[in-house]
Amino acid sequence: MDWLAVYNREMALLQKKMGKLGYIFSTVMFPLIYLFAFGLGIGSIVQVDGGYLAFLAKGMLSITVMMNAFQQTALSVSVGRFYFKTFQTLLLSPISSLQIIIGITFAGVTRGFIAGGLIYMVAMVFFDVPMISFAGIIGILLSAICFGLLGIAIGLWIKNPDALSSVINFIITPMTFFCGTFFPLTNLPAILQTIISVLPLTLANNLLRSSDFNMTVFVDILVLSIITVFLFVLSIYQLKNYHE
């Protein structure tokens, strides 16, 4: 249970941030703007199964979880490394690399779930969006873990804090717009659909919009689980070989 100490440390830092109005405002404002702008602006003309507002709300949930699980975790690791040197102190503690990874990852999951939950509650209240299915719950949990681990891997890999913005621009932002968040992927070129179909955010969106279990759902869960395990192993490897 050593990971719990690491988790509580991250949650203590989050609690201080959440006490500031600007943090909560900046966390939820981006997805809320898209939800209201796209939902009210083009919701009546885009035809998808279940209605466009429900389609968009689940997409907003997935990217909110992604951004908070990834970005806040990567910032916590990188800022702790470069500025406050608290990450090095954590490594000197009698806690194994495995426990450190688990603690930081679940902190990222918690951040993602808090922000994503706020967004989806707004969608349910204002747009009468239905609850997500059990497959969707599995998908959003796996994606939160996956992006939390990606945040650790990137936070340990970058050589300076400015490099994080490049990662966001070249990895996170393209996934935000091309992984089925705002529109179905059916009109994209076949080769692009194939590439995008195995990205974590696409898999999460597919699972969020699944109403029951079928072979496609099981395949999506399997692929997302494989990616998550790979990032878990990579993060442990990076941490064990970490040095400044």
mmCIF file of C-alpha atoms in Angstrom:
data_model
loop_
_atom_site.group_PDB
_atom_site.id
_atom_site.type_symbol
_atom_site.label_atom_id
_atom_site.label_comp_id
_atom_site.label_asym_id
_atom_site.label_seq_id
_atom_site.Cartn_x
_atom_site.Cartn_y
_atom_site.Cartn_z
ATOM 1 C CA MET A 1 0.000 0.000 0.000
ATOM 2 C CA ASP A 2 2.988 2.325 -0.389
ATOM 3 C CA TRP A 3 1.330 3.675 -3.526
ATOM 4 C CA LEU A 4 -1.334 5.246 -1.312
ATOM 5 C CA ALA A 5 1.239 7.634 0.170
ATOM 6 C CA VAL A 6 2.198 8.769 -3.328
ATOM 7 C CA TYR A 7 -1.481 9.087 -4.263
ATOM 8 C CA ASN A 8 -2.255 11.166 -1.146
ATOM 9 C CA ARG A 9 0.679 13.424 -1.969
ATOM 10 C CA GLU A 10 -0.700 14.088 -5.444
ATOM 11 C CA MET A 11 -4.206 14.615 -4.078
ATOM 12 C CA ALA A 12 -2.911 17.137 -1.540
ATOM 13 C CA LEU A 13 -1.418 19.129 -4.414
ATOM 14 C CA LEU A 14 -4.696 18.838 -6.348
ATOM 15 C CA GLN A 15 -6.685 20.027 -3.344
ATOM 16 C CA LYS A 16 -4.624 23.209 -3.180
ATOM 17 C CA LYS A 17 -5.187 23.830 -6.887
ATOM 18 C CA MET A 18 -8.917 23.190 -6.681
ATOM 19 C CA GLY A 19 -9.190 25.830 -3.985
ATOM 20 C CA LYS A 20 -8.453 28.366 -6.693
ATOM 21 C CA LEU A 21 -11.363 29.386 -8.916
ATOM 22 C CA GLY A 22 -9.116 29.817 -11.938
ATOM 23 C CA TYR A 23 -8.052 26.159 -11.896
ATOM 24 C CA ILE A 24 -11.591 24.779 -11.992
ATOM 25 C CA PHE A 25 -12.641 27.390 -14.539
ATOM 26 C CA SER A 26 -9.789 26.588 -16.925
ATOM 27 C CA THR A 27 -10.301 22.836 -16.490
ATOM 28 C CA VAL A 28 -13.945 22.743 -17.523
ATOM 29 C CA MET A 29 -14.271 25.807 -19.766
ATOM 30 C CA PHE A 30 -12.680 24.313 -22.907
ATOM 31 C CA PRO A 31 -14.983 21.252 -23.134
ATOM 32 C CA LEU A 32 -18.034 23.270 -22.052
ATOM 33 C CA ILE A 33 -17.474 25.801 -24.855
ATOM 34 C CA TYR A 34 -17.311 22.992 -27.412
ATOM 35 C CA LEU A 35 -20.308 21.246 -25.883
ATOM 36 C CA PHE A 36 -22.526 24.319 -26.053
ATOM 37 C CA ALA A 37 -21.139 25.748 -29.308
ATOM 38 C CA PHE A 38 -21.252 22.514 -31.329
ATOM 39 C CA GLY A 39 -24.240 21.060 -29.521
ATOM 40 C CA LEU A 40 -26.436 24.112 -29.978
ATOM 41 C CA GLY A 41 -24.892 25.283 -33.244
ATOM 42 C CA ILE A 42 -24.914 22.167 -35.403
ATOM 43 C CA GLY A 43 -26.638 19.610 -33.194
ATOM 44 C CA SER A 44 -29.841 19.783 -35.207
ATOM 45 C CA ILE A 45 -28.217 19.154 -38.586
ATOM 46 C CA VAL A 46 -25.746 16.361 -37.784
ATOM 47 C CA GLN A 47 -27.409 12.959 -37.908
ATOM 48 C CA VAL A 48 -25.899 10.191 -35.776
ATOM 49 C CA ASP A 49 -27.402 7.270 -33.892
ATOM 50 C CA GLY A 50 -28.722 8.399 -30.517
ATOM 51 C CA GLY A 51 -28.566 12.087 -31.433
ATOM 52 C CA TYR A 52 -25.627 14.412 -31.910
ATOM 53 C CA LEU A 53 -25.750 15.913 -28.413
ATOM 54 C CA ALA A 54 -25.282 12.523 -26.779
ATOM 55 C CA PHE A 55 -22.547 11.736 -29.326
ATOM 56 C CA LEU A 56 -20.745 15.000 -28.579
ATOM 57 C CA ALA A 57 -21.193 14.808 -24.795
ATOM 58 C CA LYS A 58 -19.478 11.422 -24.683
ATOM 59 C CA GLY A 59 -16.697 12.778 -26.873
ATOM 60 C CA MET A 60 -16.278 15.714 -24.495
ATOM 61 C CA LEU A 61 -16.127 13.296 -21.584
ATOM 62 C CA SER A 62 -13.357 11.287 -23.239
ATOM 63 C CA ILE A 63 -11.155 14.260 -24.128
ATOM 64 C CA THR A 64 -11.677 15.864 -20.704
ATOM 65 C CA VAL A 65 -10.508 12.671 -19.026
ATOM 66 C CA MET A 66 -7.624 12.418 -21.492
ATOM 67 C CA MET A 67 -6.435 15.995 -21.005
ATOM 68 C CA ASN A 68 -6.589 15.891 -17.221
ATOM 69 C CA ALA A 69 -5.178 12.396 -16.810
ATOM 70 C CA PHE A 70 -2.336 13.066 -19.251
ATOM 71 C CA GLN A 71 -1.512 16.744 -18.966
ATOM 72 C CA GLN A 72 -1.786 17.134 -15.209
ATOM 73 C CA THR A 73 0.244 13.956 -14.635
ATOM 74 C CA ALA A 74 2.932 14.996 -17.106
ATOM 75 C CA LEU A 75 3.076 18.445 -15.493
ATOM 76 C CA SER A 76 3.299 16.968 -12.007
ATOM 77 C CA VAL A 77 6.220 14.752 -12.997
ATOM 78 C CA SER A 78 8.086 17.290 -15.151
ATOM 79 C CA VAL A 79 7.615 20.277 -12.848
ATOM 80 C CA GLY A 80 8.626 18.110 -9.893
ATOM 81 C CA ARG A 81 11.765 17.165 -11.820
ATOM 82 C CA PHE A 82 12.847 20.529 -13.202
ATOM 83 C CA TYR A 83 11.597 23.196 -10.813
ATOM 84 C CA PHE A 84 10.813 21.946 -7.319
ATOM 85 C CA LYS A 85 13.061 18.848 -7.321
ATOM 86 C CA THR A 86 10.357 17.025 -5.365
ATOM 87 C CA PHE A 87 10.336 14.120 -7.789
ATOM 88 C CA GLN A 88 13.942 13.290 -6.912
ATOM 89 C CA THR A 89 12.956 13.332 -3.241
ATOM 90 C CA LEU A 90 10.179 10.874 -4.022
ATOM 91 C CA LEU A 91 12.699 8.523 -5.638
ATOM 92 C CA LEU A 92 14.846 8.626 -2.511
ATOM 93 C CA SER A 93 11.946 7.447 -0.373
ATOM 94 C CA PRO A 94 11.654 3.718 0.506
ATOM 95 C CA ILE A 95 8.933 3.193 -2.121
ATOM 96 C CA SER A 96 9.418 0.912 -5.111
ATOM 97 C CA SER A 97 9.165 2.124 -8.682
ATOM 98 C CA LEU A 98 6.035 0.019 -9.143
ATOM 99 C CA GLN A 99 4.285 1.666 -6.193
ATOM 100 C CA ILE A 100 5.296 5.149 -7.371
ATOM 101 C CA ILE A 101 3.885 4.493 -10.840
ATOM 102 C CA ILE A 102 0.628 3.130 -9.414
ATOM 103 C CA GLY A 103 0.195 6.089 -7.041
ATOM 104 C CA ILE A 104 0.828 8.750 -9.678
ATOM 105 C CA THR A 105 -1.334 6.938 -12.250
ATOM 106 C CA PHE A 106 -4.351 6.666 -9.968
ATOM 107 C CA ALA A 107 -3.950 10.326 -9.090
ATOM 108 C CA GLY A 108 -4.192 11.059 -12.811
ATOM 109 C CA VAL A 109 -7.275 8.855 -13.038
ATOM 110 C CA THR A 110 -8.868 10.790 -10.181
ATOM 111 C CA ARG A 111 -8.137 14.132 -11.859
ATOM 112 C CA GLY A 112 -9.647 12.877 -15.099
ATOM 113 C CA PHE A 113 -12.755 11.503 -13.416
ATOM 114 C CA ILE A 114 -13.389 14.700 -11.427
ATOM 115 C CA ALA A 115 -13.174 16.941 -14.508
ATOM 116 C CA GLY A 116 -14.954 14.483 -16.794
ATOM 117 C CA GLY A 117 -17.700 13.944 -14.248
ATOM 118 C CA LEU A 118 -18.360 17.683 -14.040
ATOM 119 C CA ILE A 119 -18.646 17.940 -17.823
ATOM 120 C CA TYR A 120 -20.969 14.982 -18.154
ATOM 121 C CA MET A 121 -23.173 16.190 -15.305
ATOM 122 C CA VAL A 122 -23.635 19.470 -17.171
ATOM 123 C CA ALA A 123 -24.528 17.520 -20.330
ATOM 124 C CA MET A 124 -27.072 15.427 -18.432
ATOM 125 C CA VAL A 125 -28.682 18.461 -16.784
ATOM 126 C CA PHE A 126 -28.828 20.828 -19.772
ATOM 127 C CA PHE A 127 -29.086 18.424 -22.708
ATOM 128 C CA ASP A 128 -30.790 15.396 -21.146
ATOM 129 C CA VAL A 129 -27.914 13.118 -22.151
ATOM 130 C CA PRO A 130 -28.361 9.528 -20.896
ATOM 131 C CA MET A 131 -26.031 7.698 -18.538
ATOM 132 C CA ILE A 132 -23.111 5.882 -20.119
ATOM 133 C CA SER A 133 -23.207 2.088 -20.429
ATOM 134 C CA PHE A 134 -21.100 -0.421 -18.505
ATOM 135 C CA ALA A 135 -18.873 -0.788 -21.561
ATOM 136 C CA GLY A 136 -18.441 2.990 -21.495
ATOM 137 C CA ILE A 137 -17.420 2.899 -17.840
ATOM 138 C CA ILE A 138 -14.781 0.280 -18.608
ATOM 139 C CA GLY A 139 -13.598 2.321 -21.592
ATOM 140 C CA ILE A 140 -13.265 5.592 -19.701
ATOM 141 C CA LEU A 141 -11.491 3.885 -16.781
ATOM 142 C CA LEU A 142 -8.997 2.159 -19.077
ATOM 143 C CA SER A 143 -8.393 5.355 -21.046
ATOM 144 C CA ALA A 144 -7.798 7.333 -17.836
ATOM 145 C CA ILE A 145 -5.209 4.787 -16.715
ATOM 146 C CA CYS A 146 -3.686 4.732 -20.211
ATOM 147 C CA PHE A 147 -3.314 8.504 -20.468
ATOM 148 C CA GLY A 148 -2.112 8.771 -16.870
ATOM 149 C CA LEU A 149 0.675 6.315 -17.713
ATOM 150 C CA LEU A 150 1.406 8.226 -20.924
ATOM 151 C CA GLY A 151 1.736 11.375 -18.819
ATOM 152 C CA ILE A 152 4.313 9.663 -16.607
ATOM 153 C CA ALA A 153 6.239 8.338 -19.615
ATOM 154 C CA ILE A 154 6.311 11.758 -21.287
ATOM 155 C CA GLY A 155 7.055 13.560 -18.023
ATOM 156 C CA LEU A 156 10.117 11.354 -17.508
ATOM 157 C CA TRP A 157 11.201 11.503 -21.148
ATOM 158 C CA ILE A 158 11.208 15.235 -21.900
ATOM 159 C CA LYS A 159 14.388 17.191 -21.284
ATOM 160 C CA ASN A 160 12.742 20.499 -20.391
ATOM 161 C CA PRO A 161 9.207 21.650 -19.519
ATOM 162 C CA ASP A 162 8.782 23.470 -22.841
ATOM 163 C CA ALA A 163 8.927 20.142 -24.679
ATOM 164 C CA LEU A 164 5.588 19.178 -23.134
ATOM 165 C CA SER A 165 3.767 21.721 -25.303
ATOM 166 C CA SER A 166 5.271 20.095 -28.410
ATOM 167 C CA VAL A 167 4.001 16.694 -27.302
ATOM 168 C CA ILE A 168 0.532 18.148 -26.769
ATOM 169 C CA ASN A 169 0.578 19.835 -30.196
ATOM 170 C CA PHE A 170 1.757 16.752 -32.094
ATOM 171 C CA ILE A 171 0.034 13.929 -30.159
ATOM 172 C CA ILE A 172 -2.806 15.091 -27.931
ATOM 173 C CA THR A 173 -4.334 17.805 -30.135
ATOM 174 C CA PRO A 174 -4.556 15.617 -33.293
ATOM 175 C CA MET A 175 -6.231 12.877 -31.242
ATOM 176 C CA THR A 176 -8.695 15.433 -29.910
ATOM 177 C CA PHE A 177 -9.960 16.296 -33.395
ATOM 178 C CA PHE A 178 -9.471 13.059 -35.361
ATOM 179 C CA CYS A 179 -10.512 10.289 -32.967
ATOM 180 C CA GLY A 180 -14.260 10.577 -33.348
ATOM 181 C CA THR A 181 -14.843 13.201 -30.686
ATOM 182 C CA PHE A 182 -16.747 15.714 -32.832
ATOM 183 C CA PHE A 183 -17.816 13.645 -35.824
ATOM 184 C CA PRO A 184 -18.014 9.981 -36.928
ATOM 185 C CA LEU A 185 -14.961 8.573 -38.690
ATOM 186 C CA THR A 186 -16.890 7.010 -41.563
ATOM 187 C CA ASN A 187 -16.154 9.843 -44.020
ATOM 188 C CA LEU A 188 -12.386 9.778 -43.505
ATOM 189 C CA PRO A 189 -10.096 7.998 -46.007
ATOM 190 C CA ALA A 190 -9.796 4.263 -45.318
ATOM 191 C CA ILE A 191 -6.082 4.336 -44.489
ATOM 192 C CA LEU A 192 -6.616 7.188 -42.028
ATOM 193 C CA GLN A 193 -9.511 5.316 -40.427
ATOM 194 C CA THR A 194 -7.251 2.287 -39.945
ATOM 195 C CA ILE A 195 -4.554 4.341 -38.215
ATOM 196 C CA ILE A 196 -6.975 6.267 -36.049
ATOM 197 C CA SER A 197 -8.954 3.161 -35.052
ATOM 198 C CA VAL A 198 -6.162 1.867 -32.798
ATOM 199 C CA LEU A 199 -5.500 5.142 -30.958
ATOM 200 C CA PRO A 200 -6.541 5.146 -27.273
ATOM 201 C CA LEU A 201 -8.975 8.045 -27.584
ATOM 202 C CA THR A 202 -10.779 6.396 -30.515
ATOM 203 C CA LEU A 203 -11.117 3.174 -28.528
ATOM 204 C CA ALA A 204 -12.451 5.106 -25.536
ATOM 205 C CA ASN A 205 -14.993 6.921 -27.724
ATOM 206 C CA ASN A 206 -16.118 3.638 -29.273
ATOM 207 C CA LEU A 207 -16.676 2.089 -25.855
ATOM 208 C CA LEU A 208 -18.460 5.152 -24.495
ATOM 209 C CA ARG A 209 -20.941 4.961 -27.366
ATOM 210 C CA SER A 210 -21.504 1.208 -27.094
ATOM 211 C CA SER A 211 -24.849 0.210 -25.612
ATOM 212 C CA ASP A 212 -24.088 -3.485 -25.102
ATOM 213 C CA PHE A 213 -21.275 -6.006 -25.216
ATOM 214 C CA ASN A 214 -20.368 -7.567 -28.553
ATOM 215 C CA MET A 215 -17.227 -8.760 -30.295
ATOM 216 C CA THR A 216 -16.275 -5.224 -31.384
ATOM 217 C CA VAL A 217 -16.492 -4.015 -27.776
ATOM 218 C CA PHE A 218 -14.309 -6.899 -26.552
ATOM 219 C CA VAL A 219 -11.718 -6.167 -29.257
ATOM 220 C CA ASP A 220 -11.646 -2.465 -28.326
ATOM 221 C CA ILE A 221 -11.195 -3.340 -24.639
ATOM 222 C CA LEU A 222 -8.426 -5.796 -25.518
ATOM 223 C CA VAL A 223 -6.516 -3.323 -27.696
ATOM 224 C CA LEU A 224 -6.853 -0.524 -25.131
ATOM 225 C CA SER A 225 -5.696 -2.918 -22.398
ATOM 226 C CA ILE A 226 -2.629 -3.911 -24.446
ATOM 227 C CA ILE A 227 -1.686 -0.264 -24.975
ATOM 228 C CA THR A 228 -2.177 0.413 -21.253
ATOM 229 C CA VAL A 229 0.016 -2.542 -20.233
ATOM 230 C CA PHE A 230 2.719 -1.430 -22.683
ATOM 231 C CA LEU A 231 2.742 2.091 -21.210
ATOM 232 C CA PHE A 232 2.801 0.618 -17.691
ATOM 233 C CA VAL A 233 5.895 -1.453 -18.488
ATOM 234 C CA LEU A 234 7.497 1.509 -20.279
ATOM 235 C CA SER A 235 6.885 3.828 -17.309
ATOM 236 C CA ILE A 236 8.417 1.367 -14.843
ATOM 237 C CA TYR A 237 11.429 0.898 -17.133
ATOM 238 C CA GLN A 238 11.913 4.652 -17.461
ATOM 239 C CA LEU A 239 11.628 5.218 -13.733
ATOM 240 C CA LYS A 240 14.088 2.437 -12.861
ATOM 241 C CA ASN A 241 16.579 3.922 -15.336
ATOM 242 C CA TYR A 242 15.888 7.522 -14.412
ATOM 243 C CA HIS A 243 18.777 9.867 -13.732
ATOM 244 C CA GLU A 244 19.439 13.549 -14.200
#
